[in-house]
Coordinates of C-alpha atoms in Angstrom, one line a residue:
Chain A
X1 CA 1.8 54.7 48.1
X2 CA 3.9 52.6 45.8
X3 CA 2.8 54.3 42.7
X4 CA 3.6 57.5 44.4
X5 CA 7.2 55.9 45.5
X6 CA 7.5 55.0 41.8
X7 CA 7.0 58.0 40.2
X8 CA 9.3 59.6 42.7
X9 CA 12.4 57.7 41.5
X10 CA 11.3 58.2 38.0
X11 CA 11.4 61.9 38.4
X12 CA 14.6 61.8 40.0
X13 CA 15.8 59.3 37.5
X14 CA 14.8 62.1 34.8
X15 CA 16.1 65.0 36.2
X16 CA 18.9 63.5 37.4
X17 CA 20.3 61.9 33.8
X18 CA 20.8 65.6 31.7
X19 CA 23.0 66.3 35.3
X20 CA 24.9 63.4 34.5
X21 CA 25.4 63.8 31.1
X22 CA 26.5 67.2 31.4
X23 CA 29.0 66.4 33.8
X24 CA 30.6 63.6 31.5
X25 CA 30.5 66.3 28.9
X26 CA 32.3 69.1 31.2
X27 CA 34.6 66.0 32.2
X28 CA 35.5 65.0 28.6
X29 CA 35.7 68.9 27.3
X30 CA 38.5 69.0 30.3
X31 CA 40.6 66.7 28.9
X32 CA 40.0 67.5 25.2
X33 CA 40.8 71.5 26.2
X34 CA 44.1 70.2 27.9
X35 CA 44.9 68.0 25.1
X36 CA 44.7 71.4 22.6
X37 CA 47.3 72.9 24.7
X38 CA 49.8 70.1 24.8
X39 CA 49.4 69.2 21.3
X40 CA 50.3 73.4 20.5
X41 CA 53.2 72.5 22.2
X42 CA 54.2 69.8 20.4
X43 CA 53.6 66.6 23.0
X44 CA 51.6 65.2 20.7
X45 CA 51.9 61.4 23.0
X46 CA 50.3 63.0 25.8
X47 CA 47.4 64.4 23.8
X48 CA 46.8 61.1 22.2
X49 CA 46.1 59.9 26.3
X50 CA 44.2 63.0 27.3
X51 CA 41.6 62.5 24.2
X52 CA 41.4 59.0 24.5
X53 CA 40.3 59.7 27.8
X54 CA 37.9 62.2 26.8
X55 CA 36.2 59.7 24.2
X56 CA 36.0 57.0 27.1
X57 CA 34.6 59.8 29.4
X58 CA 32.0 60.8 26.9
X59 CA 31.5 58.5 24.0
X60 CA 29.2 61.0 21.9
X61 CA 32.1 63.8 21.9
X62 CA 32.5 64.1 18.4
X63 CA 35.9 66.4 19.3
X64 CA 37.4 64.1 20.9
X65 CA 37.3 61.9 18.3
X66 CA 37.8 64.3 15.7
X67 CA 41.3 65.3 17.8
X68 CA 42.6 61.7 18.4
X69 CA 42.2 61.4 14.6
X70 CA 44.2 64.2 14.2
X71 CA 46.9 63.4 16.2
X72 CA 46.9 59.8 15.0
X73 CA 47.3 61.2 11.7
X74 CA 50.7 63.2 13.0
X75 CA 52.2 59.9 14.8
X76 CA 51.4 58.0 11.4
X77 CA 48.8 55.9 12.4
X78 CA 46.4 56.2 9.5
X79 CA 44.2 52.9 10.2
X80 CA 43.5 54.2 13.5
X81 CA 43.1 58.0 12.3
X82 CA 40.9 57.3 10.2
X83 CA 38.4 55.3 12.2
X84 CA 38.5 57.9 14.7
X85 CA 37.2 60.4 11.7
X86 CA 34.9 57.7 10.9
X87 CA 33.4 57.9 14.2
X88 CA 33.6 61.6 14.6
X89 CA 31.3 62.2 11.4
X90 CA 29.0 59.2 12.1
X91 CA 28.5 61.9 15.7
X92 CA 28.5 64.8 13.8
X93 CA 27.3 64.0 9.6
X94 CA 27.3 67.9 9.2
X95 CA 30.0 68.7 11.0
X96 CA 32.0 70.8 8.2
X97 CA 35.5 71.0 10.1
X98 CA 35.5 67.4 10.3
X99 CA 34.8 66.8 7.1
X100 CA 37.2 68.9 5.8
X101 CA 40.1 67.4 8.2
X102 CA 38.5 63.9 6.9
X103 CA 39.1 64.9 3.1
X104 CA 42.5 66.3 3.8
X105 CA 43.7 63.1 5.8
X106 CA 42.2 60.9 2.5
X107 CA 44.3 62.8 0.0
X108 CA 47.6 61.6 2.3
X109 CA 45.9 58.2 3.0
X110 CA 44.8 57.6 -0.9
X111 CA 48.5 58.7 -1.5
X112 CA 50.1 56.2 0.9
X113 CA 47.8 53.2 -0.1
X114 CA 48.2 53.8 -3.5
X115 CA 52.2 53.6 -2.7
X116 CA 51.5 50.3 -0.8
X117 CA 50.0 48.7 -3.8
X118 CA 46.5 48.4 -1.6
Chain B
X1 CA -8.7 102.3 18.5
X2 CA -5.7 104.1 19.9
X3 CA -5.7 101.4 22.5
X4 CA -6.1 98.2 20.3
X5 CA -3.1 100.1 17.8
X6 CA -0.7 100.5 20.9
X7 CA -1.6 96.7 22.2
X8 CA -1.1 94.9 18.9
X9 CA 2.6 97.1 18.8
X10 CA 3.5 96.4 22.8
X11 CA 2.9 92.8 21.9
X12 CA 5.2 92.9 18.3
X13 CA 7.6 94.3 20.5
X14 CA 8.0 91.9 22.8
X15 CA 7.7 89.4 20.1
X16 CA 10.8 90.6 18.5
X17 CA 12.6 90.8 21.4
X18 CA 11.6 87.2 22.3
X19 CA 13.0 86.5 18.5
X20 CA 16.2 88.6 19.3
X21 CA 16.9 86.7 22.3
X22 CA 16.3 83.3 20.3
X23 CA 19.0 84.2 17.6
X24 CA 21.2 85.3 20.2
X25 CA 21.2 81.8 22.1
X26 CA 21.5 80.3 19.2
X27 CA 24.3 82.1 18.2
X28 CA 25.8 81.9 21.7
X29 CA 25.4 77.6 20.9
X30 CA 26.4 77.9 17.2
X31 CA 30.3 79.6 18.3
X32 CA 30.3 77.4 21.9
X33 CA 29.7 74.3 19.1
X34 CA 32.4 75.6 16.6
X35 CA 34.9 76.5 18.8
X36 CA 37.8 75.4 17.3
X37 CA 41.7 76.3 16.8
X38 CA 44.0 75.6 14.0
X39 CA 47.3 73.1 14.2
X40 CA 49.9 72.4 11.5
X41 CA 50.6 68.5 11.6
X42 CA 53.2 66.5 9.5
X43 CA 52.4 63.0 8.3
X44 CA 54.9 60.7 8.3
X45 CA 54.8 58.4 5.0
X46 CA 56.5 55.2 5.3
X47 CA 59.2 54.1 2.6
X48 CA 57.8 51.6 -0.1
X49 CA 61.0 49.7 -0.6
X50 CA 63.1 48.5 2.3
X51 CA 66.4 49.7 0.9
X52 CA 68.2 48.9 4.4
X53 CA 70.5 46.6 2.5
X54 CA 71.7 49.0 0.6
X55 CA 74.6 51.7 0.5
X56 CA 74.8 52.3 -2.2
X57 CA 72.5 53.6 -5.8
X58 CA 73.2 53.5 -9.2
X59 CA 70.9 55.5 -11.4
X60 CA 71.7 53.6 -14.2
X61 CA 70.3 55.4 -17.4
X62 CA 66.3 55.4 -19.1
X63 CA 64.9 54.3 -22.4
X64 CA 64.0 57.7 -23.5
X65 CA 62.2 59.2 -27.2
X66 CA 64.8 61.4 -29.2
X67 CA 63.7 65.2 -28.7
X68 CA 64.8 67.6 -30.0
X69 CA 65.1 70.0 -27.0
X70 CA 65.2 67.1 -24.4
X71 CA 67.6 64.5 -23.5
X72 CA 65.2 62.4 -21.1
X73 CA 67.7 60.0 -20.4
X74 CA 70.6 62.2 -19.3
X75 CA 68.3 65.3 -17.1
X76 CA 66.4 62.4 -15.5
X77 CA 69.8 60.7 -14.6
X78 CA 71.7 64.0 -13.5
X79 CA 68.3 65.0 -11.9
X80 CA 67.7 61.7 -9.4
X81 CA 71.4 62.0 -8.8
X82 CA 71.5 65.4 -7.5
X83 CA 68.5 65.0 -5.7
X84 CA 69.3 62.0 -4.0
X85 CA 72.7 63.8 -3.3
X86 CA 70.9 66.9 -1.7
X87 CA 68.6 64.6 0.6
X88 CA 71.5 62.1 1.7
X89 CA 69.5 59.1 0.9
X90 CA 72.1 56.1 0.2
X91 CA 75.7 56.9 -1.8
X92 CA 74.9 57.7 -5.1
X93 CA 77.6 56.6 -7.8
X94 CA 78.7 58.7 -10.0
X95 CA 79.5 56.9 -13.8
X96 CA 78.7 57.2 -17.1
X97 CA 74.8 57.1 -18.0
X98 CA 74.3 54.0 -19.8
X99 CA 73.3 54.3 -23.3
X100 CA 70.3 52.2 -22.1
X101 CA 67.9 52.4 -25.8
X102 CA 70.9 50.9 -27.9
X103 CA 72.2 48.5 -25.6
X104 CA 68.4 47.1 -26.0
X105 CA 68.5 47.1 -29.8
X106 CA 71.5 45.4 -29.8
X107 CA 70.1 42.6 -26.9
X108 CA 68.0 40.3 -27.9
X109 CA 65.2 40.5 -25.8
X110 CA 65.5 36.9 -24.0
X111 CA 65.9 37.2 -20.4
X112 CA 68.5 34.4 -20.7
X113 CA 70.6 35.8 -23.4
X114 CA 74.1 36.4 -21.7
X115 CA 74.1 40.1 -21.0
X116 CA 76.1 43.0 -23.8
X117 CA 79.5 42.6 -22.3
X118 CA 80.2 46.2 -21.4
X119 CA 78.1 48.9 -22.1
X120 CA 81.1 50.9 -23.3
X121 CA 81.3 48.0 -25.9
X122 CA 77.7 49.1 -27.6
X123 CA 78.9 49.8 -31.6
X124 CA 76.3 52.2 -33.7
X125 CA 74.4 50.7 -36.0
X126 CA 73.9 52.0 -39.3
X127 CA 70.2 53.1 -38.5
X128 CA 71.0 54.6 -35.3
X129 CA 72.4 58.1 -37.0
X130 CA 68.8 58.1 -37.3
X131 CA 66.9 59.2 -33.7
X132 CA 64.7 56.9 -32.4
X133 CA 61.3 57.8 -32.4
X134 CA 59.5 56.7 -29.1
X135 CA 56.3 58.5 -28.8
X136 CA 53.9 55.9 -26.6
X137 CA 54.0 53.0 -24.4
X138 CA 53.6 51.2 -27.6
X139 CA 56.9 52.1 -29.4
X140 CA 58.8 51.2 -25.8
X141 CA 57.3 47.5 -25.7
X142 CA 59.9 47.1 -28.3
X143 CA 62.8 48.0 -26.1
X144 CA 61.3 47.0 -22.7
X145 CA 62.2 43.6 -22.4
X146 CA 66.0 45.4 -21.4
X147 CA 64.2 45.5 -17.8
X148 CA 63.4 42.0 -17.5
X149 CA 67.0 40.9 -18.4
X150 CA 68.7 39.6 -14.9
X151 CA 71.5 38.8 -16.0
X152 CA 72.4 42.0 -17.9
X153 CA 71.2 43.6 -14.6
X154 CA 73.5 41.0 -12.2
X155 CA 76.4 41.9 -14.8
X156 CA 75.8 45.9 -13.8
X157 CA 75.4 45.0 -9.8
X158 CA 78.5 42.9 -10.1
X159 CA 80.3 46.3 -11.9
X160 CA 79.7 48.4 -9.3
X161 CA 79.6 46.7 -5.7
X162 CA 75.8 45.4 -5.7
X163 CA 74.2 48.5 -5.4
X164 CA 69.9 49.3 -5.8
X165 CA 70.0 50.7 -9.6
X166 CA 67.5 52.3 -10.8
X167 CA 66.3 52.5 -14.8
X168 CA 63.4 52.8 -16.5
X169 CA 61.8 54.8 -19.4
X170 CA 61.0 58.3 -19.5
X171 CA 58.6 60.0 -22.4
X172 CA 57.9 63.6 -23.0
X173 CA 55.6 64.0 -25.8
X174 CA 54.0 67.5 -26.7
X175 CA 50.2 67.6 -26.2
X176 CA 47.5 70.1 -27.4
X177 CA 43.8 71.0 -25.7
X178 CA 41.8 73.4 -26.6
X179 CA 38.2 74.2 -24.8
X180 CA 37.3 76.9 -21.6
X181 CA 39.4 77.6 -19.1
X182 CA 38.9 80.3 -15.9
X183 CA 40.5 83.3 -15.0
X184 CA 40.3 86.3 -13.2
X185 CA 39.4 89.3 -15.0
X186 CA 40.4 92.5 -13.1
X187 CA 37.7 95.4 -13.8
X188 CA 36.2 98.5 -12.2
X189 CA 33.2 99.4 -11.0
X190 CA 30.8 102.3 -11.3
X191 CA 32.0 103.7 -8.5
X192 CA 36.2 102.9 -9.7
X193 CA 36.5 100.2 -7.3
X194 CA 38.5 97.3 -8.5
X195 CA 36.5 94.6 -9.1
X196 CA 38.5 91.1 -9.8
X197 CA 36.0 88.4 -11.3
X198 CA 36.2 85.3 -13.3
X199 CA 35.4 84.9 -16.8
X200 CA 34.9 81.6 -18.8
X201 CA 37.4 81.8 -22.4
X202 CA 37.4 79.6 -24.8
X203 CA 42.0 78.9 -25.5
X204 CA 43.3 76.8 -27.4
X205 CA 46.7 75.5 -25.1
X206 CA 49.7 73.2 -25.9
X207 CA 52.2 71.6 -23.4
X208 CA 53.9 68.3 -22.8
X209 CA 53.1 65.3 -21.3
X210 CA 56.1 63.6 -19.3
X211 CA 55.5 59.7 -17.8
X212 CA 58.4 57.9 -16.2
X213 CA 58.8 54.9 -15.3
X214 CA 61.0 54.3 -12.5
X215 CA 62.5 50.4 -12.1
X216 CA 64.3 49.4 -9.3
X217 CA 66.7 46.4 -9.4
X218 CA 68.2 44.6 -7.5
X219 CA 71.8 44.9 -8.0
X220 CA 73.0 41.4 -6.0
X221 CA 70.3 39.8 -8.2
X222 CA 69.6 41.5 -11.3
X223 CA 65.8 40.9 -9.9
X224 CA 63.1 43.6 -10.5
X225 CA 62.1 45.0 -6.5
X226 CA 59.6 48.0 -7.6
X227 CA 58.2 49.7 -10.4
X228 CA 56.5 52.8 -10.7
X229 CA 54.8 54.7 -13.1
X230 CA 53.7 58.5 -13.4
X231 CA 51.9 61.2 -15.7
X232 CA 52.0 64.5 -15.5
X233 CA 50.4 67.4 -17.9
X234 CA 51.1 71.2 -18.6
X235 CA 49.3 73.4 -20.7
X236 CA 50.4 76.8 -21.9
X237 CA 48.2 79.6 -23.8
X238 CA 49.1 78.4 -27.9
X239 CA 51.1 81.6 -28.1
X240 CA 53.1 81.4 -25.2
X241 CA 56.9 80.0 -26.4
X242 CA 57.6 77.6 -23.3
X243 CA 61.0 75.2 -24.0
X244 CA 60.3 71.7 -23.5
X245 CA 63.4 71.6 -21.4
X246 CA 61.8 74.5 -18.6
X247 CA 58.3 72.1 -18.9
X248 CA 60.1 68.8 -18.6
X249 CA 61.7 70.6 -15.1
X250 CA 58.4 72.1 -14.3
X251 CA 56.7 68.2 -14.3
X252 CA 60.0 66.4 -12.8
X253 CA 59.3 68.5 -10.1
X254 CA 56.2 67.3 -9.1
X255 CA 56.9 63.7 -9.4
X256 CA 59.8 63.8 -7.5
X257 CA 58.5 63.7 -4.0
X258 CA 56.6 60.7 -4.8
X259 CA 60.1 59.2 -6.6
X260 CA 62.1 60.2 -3.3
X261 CA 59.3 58.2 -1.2
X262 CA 60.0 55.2 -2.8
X263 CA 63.2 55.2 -1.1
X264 CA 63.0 57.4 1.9
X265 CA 60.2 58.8 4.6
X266 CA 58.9 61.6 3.8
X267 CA 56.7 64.1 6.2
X268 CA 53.6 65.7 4.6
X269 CA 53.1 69.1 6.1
X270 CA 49.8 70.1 6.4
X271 CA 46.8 72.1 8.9
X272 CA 44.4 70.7 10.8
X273 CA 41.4 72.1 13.0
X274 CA 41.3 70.6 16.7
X275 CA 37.8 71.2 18.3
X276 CA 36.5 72.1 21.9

């Protein structure tokens, strides 16, 4: 009866978990679609919030990462832009549009450090 | 044997369709993945030098090779100038270029030596009817130690109201390279389509080779703040008759964002792609 009880909850525990996920995914993809649109119109603070939220949401969201850096990038904030590309790739290694917003953001970065003496 | 024929088909059938279906999700996964949208961004870049207690600049003059087509010292002076001008950073004065490579033939070369009285006051020397040649950093050692020089530098700041003043050396030297380069190659097909493709030739090229140095001093102090240095290449076909003056433009141009950072933010416009 216990074993039975047992293997019950770890059923449910199982099929249960993917539902979860999911809906920390459809959460997070929420806030990151509502951060595109604010960010095409130019309120590029309230993005920042509304893809932060979407990488506390769902921590393996390699967008929302990939966005924040991108927006960090726009307010200046190149430490923190680049280790939310960092993160973003170490998600997604073969993510191609990443990458190639990572190796743009370098060129500027390699440019401003080199400037700073760094 | 009609019978096995038309199983073994019914089943590649469904087999393909069970394929088709396969390629289709994935395709359906692949563009839900990559859905992405495009965003122009500008990055701020933050100012090397904090020139806040300044109004005002003086771009004082250069220590530049005699050319024949190109007077470094006075198109880099009337370039910054303008430049500066156009973009509103700081009051830019407008005096006479100082004759910056014989004031540091005439000076010593000890930082303590009391500075050349005026630069106005700089006499020709017999040799000077002869140009000076300055072709590498190695022929400007010779005249550098006109940077290090506070006091000549105080004397300037003192002259016109303390202002940042910027000097330094400018070299264009022509340069030669010959080896393969890539180009398109328009053609036409069999079928008298036009066909662009690139083709590997073997040129031999000339051009210059420009590399400032910018200095910026202090003009309360006569103290060094920042120094910068920059290299820039062009490279012609050999039979292509490009002045040195059009080339030395051509490479200013390049450097000068970078020069105009020094003193200034800039905004680096650039794209982006958001993801979903």
């Amino acid at each position: 009866m216990q074993f039975r009880s047992l293997a019950f909850a770890l059923s449910l525990a199982l099929v249960s978990a993917p539902a979860a996920w999911a809906g920390q995914r459809g959460q997070a993809k929420e806030q990151v679609e509502f951060g595109i649109q604010v960010a095409q119109r130019g309120l590029w603070k309230e993005a920042i919030y509304r893809w932060e939220r979407a990488a506390q949401i769902d921590p393996t969201y390699a967008a929302a990462f990939n966005n924040l850096a991108v927006a960090y990038e726009h307010e200046g904030q190149l430490a923190k832009a680049r280790a939310a590309y960092e993160k973003a790739l170490a998600l997604e290694p073969n993510n191609a549009l990443v990458r190639q917003n990572y190796d743009l953001f370098k060129e500027i970065n390699d440019r401003a450090a080199q400037k700073d003496g760094r | 044997m009609t019978a096995r024929h038309k199983k073994t088909v019914v089943r590649r059938t469904a087999g393909g369709r069970t394929k088709a279906t396969l390629c289709l999700a994935l395709l359906a996964v692949a563009t839900a993945c990559t859905s992405y949208t495009e965003i122009p961004i500008e990055t701020p870049i933050q100012p090397k030098l904090d020139v806040s207690a300044f109004q005002r600049i003086f771009i004082a003059g250069f220590i530049a090779g005699a050319n024949e087509d190109v007077d470094a010292n006075m198109e880099t002076v009337r370039l910054l100038r303008s430049q500066l001008r156009n973009k509103g950073i700081m009051r830019v004065i407008d005096a006479d270029t100082l004759p910056l490579l014989e004031i540091a033939k005439q000076n010593s070369g000890d930082a303590n030596t009391p500075p050349v009285p005026d630069q106005q006051a700089v006499t020709p020397a017999q040799d000077q009817d002869k140009p000076t040649v300055i072709n590498d950093e190695k022929d400007l050692e010779r005249y550098q130690h006109i940077f290090a020089n506070v006091a000549y530098w105080k004397k300037i700041g003192e002259e016109y109201q303390q202002p940042l003043i910027v000097t330094g050396a400018v070299l264009i030297t022509p340069s030669q390279a010959s080896g393969f380069v890539q180009r398109e190659q328009e053609t036409y097909d069999p079928f008298g389509r036009r066909v662009v493709i690139s083709v590997r030739t073997y040129m031999e090229r000339k051009g210059f080779i420009l590399r400032p140095t910018f200095i910026f001093i202090d003009g309360r102090t006569g103290e060094t703040l920042h120094s910068e240095t920059f290299r820039e290449q062009i490279l012609y076909n050999a039979n292509q008759q490009t002045p040195a003056l059009s080339s030395y433009f051509e490479l200013m141009d390049r450097l000068l964002p970078a020069f105009l950072n020094t003193l200034s933010a800039q905004k680096i416009k650039g794209t982006r792609t958001l993801l979903k």
